[in-house]
Coordinates of N, CA, C and O and ligand atoms in Angstrom, one line a residue:
X1 N 33.7 -42.5 27.4 CA 32.8 -41.8 27.3 C 31.8 -41.1 28.7 O 31.7 -41.9 29.3
X2 N 31.7 -40.0 29.0 CA 31.6 -39.4 30.0 C 30.0 -39.4 29.8 O 29.6 -38.7 29.0
X3 N 29.5 -39.9 31.0 CA 28.2 -39.1 31.1 C 27.4 -38.0 32.0 O 28.3 -38.1 33.0
X4 N 27.1 -37.2 31.5 CA 26.7 -35.9 31.7 C 24.8 -36.3 32.2 O 24.1 -36.9 31.6
X5 N 24.8 -35.9 34.0 CA 23.6 -35.9 34.3 C 22.9 -34.6 33.3 O 23.4 -33.7 33.6
X6 N 21.6 -35.1 33.4 CA 20.4 -34.0 32.5 C 19.6 -33.7 33.6 O 19.2 -34.4 34.3
X7 N 19.3 -32.7 33.8 CA 18.5 -32.1 35.1 C 17.6 -31.4 34.0 O 18.0 -30.4 33.5
X8 N 16.2 -31.3 34.7 CA 15.6 -30.1 33.9 C 16.2 -28.9 34.4 O 15.9 -28.9 35.6
X9 N 16.3 -28.0 33.7 CA 16.5 -26.3 34.0 C 15.1 -25.5 34.8 O 15.6 -24.3 35.8
X10 N 14.2 -26.0 34.7 CA 13.1 -25.3 35.1 C 12.8 -25.7 36.4 O 12.8 -24.8 37.5
X11 N 12.4 -27.3 37.1 CA 12.2 -27.6 38.3 C 13.5 -28.4 38.9 O 13.2 -29.3 39.8
X12 N 14.5 -28.7 38.2 CA 15.9 -29.5 38.2 C 15.7 -30.7 38.8 O 15.9 -32.1 39.6
X13 N 14.3 -31.5 38.4 CA 14.3 -33.0 38.5 C 15.0 -33.7 37.4 O 15.5 -32.9 36.2
X14 N 15.1 -35.2 37.5 CA 16.0 -35.6 37.1 C 15.1 -37.3 36.1 O 15.4 -37.5 35.6
X15 N 13.5 -36.5 36.2 CA 12.5 -37.7 35.3 C 12.5 -37.1 34.2 O 11.5 -36.5 33.6
X16 N 13.5 -37.6 32.9 CA 13.3 -36.5 31.9 C 13.8 -38.3 30.9 O 13.5 -39.1 30.9
X17 N 12.7 -37.5 29.2 CA 13.1 -38.4 28.5 C 13.6 -38.0 27.3 O 13.0 -36.5 27.0
X18 N 14.0 -38.6 26.6 CA 14.5 -37.7 25.2 C 13.4 -37.7 24.4 O 12.4 -38.3 24.5
X19 N 13.6 -36.2 23.5 CA 12.5 -35.6 23.3 C 12.4 -35.6 21.9 O 12.3 -34.0 21.2
X20 N 13.2 -35.8 20.8 CA 13.4 -35.6 19.3 C 15.0 -35.0 19.4 O 15.5 -34.2 20.1
X21 N 15.5 -34.2 18.5 CA 16.0 -33.0 18.3 C 15.6 -31.6 17.8 O 14.5 -31.7 16.5
X22 N 16.3 -31.0 18.1 CA 15.6 -29.6 17.4 C 16.2 -29.2 15.9 O 16.9 -30.3 15.3
X23 N 15.8 -28.3 15.1 CA 16.0 -28.0 14.1 C 17.8 -28.0 13.7 O 18.4 -28.1 12.6
X24 N 18.4 -27.1 14.9 CA 19.9 -27.6 14.4 C 20.5 -29.2 15.1 O 21.7 -28.7 15.3
X25 N 20.0 -29.7 15.5 CA 20.4 -30.8 15.6 C 21.0 -31.1 17.0 O 21.3 -32.5 17.7
X26 N 20.7 -30.3 18.0 CA 20.2 -30.6 19.6 C 20.0 -31.4 19.7 O 18.3 -31.6 19.5
X27 N 19.9 -32.3 21.2 CA 18.9 -32.9 21.7 C 18.0 -32.7 22.3 O 18.4 -31.1 23.5
X28 N 16.7 -32.7 22.5 CA 15.4 -31.9 23.3 C 15.2 -32.7 24.3 O 15.2 -34.3 23.8
X29 N 14.8 -32.3 25.3 CA 14.2 -33.6 26.7 C 13.2 -32.5 27.1 O 13.0 -31.8 26.4
X30 N 12.2 -33.9 27.6 CA 10.9 -34.0 27.8 C 11.0 -33.9 29.3 O 11.5 -34.6 30.2
X31 N 10.4 -33.0 30.4 CA 10.4 -33.0 31.6 C 9.2 -34.0 32.1 O 7.9 -33.8 31.6
X32 N 9.5 -35.1 32.9 CA 8.4 -35.2 33.1 C 7.3 -35.2 34.3 O 6.6 -35.6 34.9
X33 N 8.1 -33.7 34.9 CA 7.5 -33.8 36.1 C 6.5 -32.7 35.9 O 6.3 -32.0 35.1
X34 N 5.0 -33.5 36.7 CA 3.6 -32.5 36.0 C 4.0 -31.6 36.9 O 3.0 -30.8 36.3
X35 N 4.2 -31.0 37.8 CA 4.6 -29.8 38.4 C 5.4 -29.0 37.5 O 5.2 -27.8 38.0
X36 N 6.3 -29.1 36.8 CA 6.8 -28.5 36.0 C 6.3 -27.4 35.0 O 5.6 -28.2 34.2
X37 N 6.6 -26.3 35.0 CA 6.0 -25.4 34.0 C 6.3 -25.3 32.5 O 5.7 -24.9 31.8
X38 N 7.5 -26.1 32.4 CA 7.8 -26.4 31.0 C 7.8 -27.9 30.6 O 8.1 -28.5 31.3
X39 N 7.8 -27.8 29.5 CA 7.3 -29.5 29.3 C 8.6 -30.0 28.4 O 9.1 -30.9 28.8
X40 N 9.1 -29.2 27.3 CA 10.3 -29.7 27.0 C 11.5 -28.2 27.1 O 11.4 -26.9 27.5
X41 N 12.1 -29.2 27.1 CA 13.9 -27.8 26.9 C 14.8 -28.4 26.3 O 14.7 -29.6 25.9
X42 N 16.0 -27.8 25.9 CA 17.3 -28.4 25.1 C 18.3 -27.9 26.4 O 18.1 -26.7 27.3
X43 N 19.3 -28.2 26.4 CA 20.5 -28.1 27.2 C 21.4 -26.5 27.0 O 21.7 -25.9 28.1
X44 N 20.9 -26.3 25.5 CA 22.1 -24.9 25.5 C 20.9 -24.2 25.1 O 20.3 -23.9 23.5
X45 N 19.9 -23.4 25.6 CA 18.7 -22.9 25.3 C 19.0 -21.4 24.5 O 20.1 -20.9 25.2
X46 N 18.4 -21.2 23.2 CA 18.7 -20.2 22.8 C 19.9 -19.5 22.3 O 20.6 -19.0 22.6
X47 N 20.5 -20.5 21.1 CA 21.7 -19.9 20.6 C 21.7 -18.8 20.1 O 22.7 -18.1 20.0
X48 N 20.7 -18.2 19.3 CA 20.8 -17.1 18.9 C 20.6 -15.8 19.8 O 19.1 -16.1 20.5
X49 N 21.1 -14.9 20.0 CA 20.7 -14.2 21.2 C 19.5 -13.5 21.2 O 18.8 -13.2 22.6
X50 N 18.8 -13.1 19.8 CA 17.5 -12.5 20.2 C 16.3 -13.4 20.3 O 15.5 -13.0 20.5
X51 N 16.4 -14.6 21.1 CA 15.7 -15.3 21.6 C 16.1 -15.3 23.0 O 14.5 -15.5 23.7
X52 N 16.9 -14.6 23.4 CA 16.6 -14.9 24.8 C 16.5 -13.5 25.5 O 15.8 -12.5 24.9
X53 N 15.4 -13.8 26.3 CA 14.2 -12.4 27.0 C 15.6 -11.4 27.6 O 14.8 -10.1 27.4
X54 N 16.7 -11.9 28.3 CA 17.0 -10.9 28.2 C 18.0 -9.6 27.4 O 17.6 -8.5 27.6
X55 N 18.2 -10.0 26.2 CA 18.4 -9.2 25.1 C 17.2 -8.7 24.6 O 17.4 -7.5 24.4
X56 N 16.3 -9.3 24.4 CA 14.9 -8.8 24.3 C 14.3 -7.3 24.9 O 13.9 -6.3 24.4
X57 N 14.8 -7.2 26.3 CA 14.5 -6.7 27.4 C 15.7 -5.4 26.6 O 15.3 -4.1 26.9
X58 N 16.3 -5.7 26.3 CA 17.6 -4.5 26.3 C 17.4 -3.8 24.7 O 17.6 -2.4 25.0
X59 N 16.7 -4.6 23.6 CA 16.2 -3.6 22.9 C 15.3 -2.7 23.0 O 15.5 -1.7 22.8
X60 N 14.4 -3.0 23.9 CA 13.3 -2.2 24.3 C 13.9 -1.0 25.4 O 14.0 0.5 24.5
X61 N 15.0 -1.2 26.2 CA 15.8 0.1 26.1 C 16.9 0.9 26.0 O 16.6 1.9 25.7
X62 N 17.5 0.3 24.8 CA 18.0 0.6 24.2 C 17.3 1.7 22.8 O 17.7 3.1 22.8
X63 N 15.6 1.5 22.8 CA 15.5 2.4 21.9 C 14.5 3.5 22.2 O 14.4 4.6 22.3
X64 N 14.4 3.4 24.1 CA 13.4 4.3 24.8 C 15.3 5.0 25.0 O 14.7 6.5 25.0
X65 N 16.1 4.7 24.7 CA 17.2 5.6 24.8 C 17.9 6.4 23.7 O 18.9 6.8 23.8
X66 N 16.9 6.0 22.9 CA 17.6 7.0 21.7 C 18.3 6.2 20.8 O 18.7 6.8 20.1
X67 N 18.9 4.8 21.3 CA 19.4 3.8 19.7 C 18.7 3.6 18.8 O 17.4 3.6 18.6
X68 N 19.4 4.0 17.4 CA 18.5 3.4 16.4 C 18.7 1.9 16.5 O 19.5 1.5 17.0
X69 N 17.6 1.5 15.0 CA 17.5 0.1 14.9 C 19.0 -0.6 14.6 O 19.6 -1.6 14.6
X70 N 19.6 0.3 13.9 CA 21.0 -0.6 13.1 C 22.0 -0.8 14.4 O 22.5 -1.5 14.7
X71 N 22.3 0.2 15.4 CA 22.9 0.9 16.3 C 22.6 -0.6 17.4 O 23.3 -1.5 17.6
X72 N 21.3 -0.8 17.8 CA 20.5 -1.4 18.9 C 21.4 -3.2 18.5 O 21.5 -3.6 18.8
X73 N 20.9 -3.2 16.7 CA 21.5 -4.7 16.2 C 22.3 -4.9 16.3 O 23.0 -6.2 16.9
X74 N 23.5 -4.1 16.3 CA 25.0 -4.1 16.3 C 25.4 -4.5 17.7 O 26.2 -5.5 17.8
X75 N 24.5 -3.7 18.8 CA 25.6 -3.7 19.8 C 25.2 -5.2 20.4 O 25.9 -5.8 20.9
X76 N 24.1 -5.5 20.0 CA 23.3 -6.8 20.7 C 23.7 -8.2 19.8 O 22.7 -9.3 20.4
X77 N 24.5 -7.5 18.8 CA 24.5 -8.9 17.8 C 23.5 -9.7 17.3 O 23.1 -11.0 17.4
X78 N 22.1 -8.7 17.1 CA 21.1 -9.7 16.8 C 20.8 -8.6 15.1 O 21.7 -7.9 14.8
X79 N 19.7 -9.8 14.7 CA 19.7 -8.6 13.0 C 18.3 -7.6 13.1 O 18.0 -7.2 14.5
X80 N 18.7 -6.9 11.9 CA 17.6 -5.6 12.7 C 16.2 -5.7 12.3 O 15.4 -4.9 12.9
X81 N 16.0 -7.3 11.7 CA 14.4 -7.2 11.8 C 14.1 -7.9 12.9 O 13.0 -8.3 13.6
X82 N 15.2 -8.2 13.8 CA 14.8 -8.8 15.2 C 14.2 -8.2 16.1 O 13.4 -8.2 16.8
X83 N 15.6 -6.5 15.9 CA 15.1 -5.6 16.5 C 13.8 -4.6 16.6 O 12.5 -4.5 17.0
X84 N 13.2 -4.9 14.9 CA 11.8 -4.3 14.1 C 10.8 -5.2 14.9 O 9.6 -4.3 15.6
X85 N 10.6 -6.1 15.0 CA 10.2 -7.3 15.2 C 9.6 -7.2 17.1 O 7.9 -6.9 17.0
X86 N 10.8 -7.0 17.7 CA 10.5 -7.0 19.3 C 10.1 -5.3 19.8 O 9.0 -5.5 20.8
X87 N 10.1 -4.2 18.6 CA 9.3 -3.0 19.0 C 8.3 -2.8 18.9 O 7.1 -2.3 19.3
X88 N 7.8 -4.0 17.5 CA 6.4 -3.4 17.2 C 5.7 -4.4 18.4 O 4.4 -4.0 18.5
X89 N 6.2 -5.0 18.2 CA 5.5 -6.1 19.4 C 4.9 -5.3 20.6 O 4.2 -5.4 21.2
X90 N 6.1 -4.7 21.2 CA 5.9 -3.9 22.8 C 5.0 -2.6 22.7 O 3.8 -2.7 23.5
X91 N 4.9 -2.0 21.0 CA 4.1 -1.0 20.9 C 2.6 -1.7 21.0 O 2.0 -1.1 21.6
X92 N 2.4 -2.8 20.1 CA 1.2 -3.6 20.1 C 0.5 -3.7 21.4 O -0.8 -3.7 21.9
X93 N 1.6 -4.0 22.6 CA 0.9 -4.3 23.6 C 0.6 -3.3 24.5 O -0.5 -3.4 25.3
X94 N 0.9 -1.7 24.1 CA 1.0 -1.1 25.0 C -0.2 -0.1 24.6 O -0.9 0.3 24.9
X95 N -0.7 -0.1 22.9 CA -1.9 0.0 22.5 C -3.2 -0.2 22.9 O -3.9 0.4 23.0
X96 N -2.8 -1.6 23.4 CA -4.0 -2.6 23.8 C -4.0 -2.3 25.2 O -5.2 -2.1 25.8
X97 N -3.0 -1.9 26.0 CA -3.3 -1.6 27.4 C -4.0 -0.2 27.7 O -4.6 0.1 27.8
X98 N -3.6 1.3 26.3 CA -4.2 2.1 26.5 C -5.5 2.4 26.4 O -6.3 3.1 26.6
X99 N -6.3 1.3 25.2 CA -7.0 1.2 24.8 C -8.0 0.7 25.9 O -9.8 0.8 26.0
X100 N -7.5 -0.4 26.7 CA -8.7 -0.8 27.5 C -8.9 0.2 28.4 O -9.7 0.1 29.4
X101 N -7.7 1.2 28.6 CA -8.2 2.3 29.7 C -9.3 3.0 29.3 O -10.2 3.5 30.0
X102 N -9.2 3.6 28.1 CA -10.2 4.2 27.7 C -11.6 3.6 27.5 O -12.4 4.3 27.6
X103 N -11.4 2.7 27.4 CA -13.0 1.6 27.1 C -13.8 1.8 28.3 O -14.8 1.7 28.5
X104 N -13.2 2.1 29.4 CA -13.0 1.2 30.8 C -14.1 2.9 31.3 O -13.3 4.0 30.9
Ligands
ZN1 ZN1 11.1 -29.5 34.8

């Protein structure tokens, strides 16, 4: 059996404990480094592309450039509801920002 050394992807520390399993059965680890900004992680982060930060940014970019929801979903390999959810989230943030400006 091969032993793969596990390191925290955030602080690269090796002081880790096993921390149960994810819903999909992957091993989850807890980082014991107190300086580390993340408490737990898995070795395969986010199998679903819609949960990745760069894909979320692409959803917004494509909407700005005039792509429809179904275009975006097909190109990025996510579901249409992920696209809608992401765009709604962005609009809420923008509304909050603009209302705080007008209140000032
Ligand atoms: Zn860490």
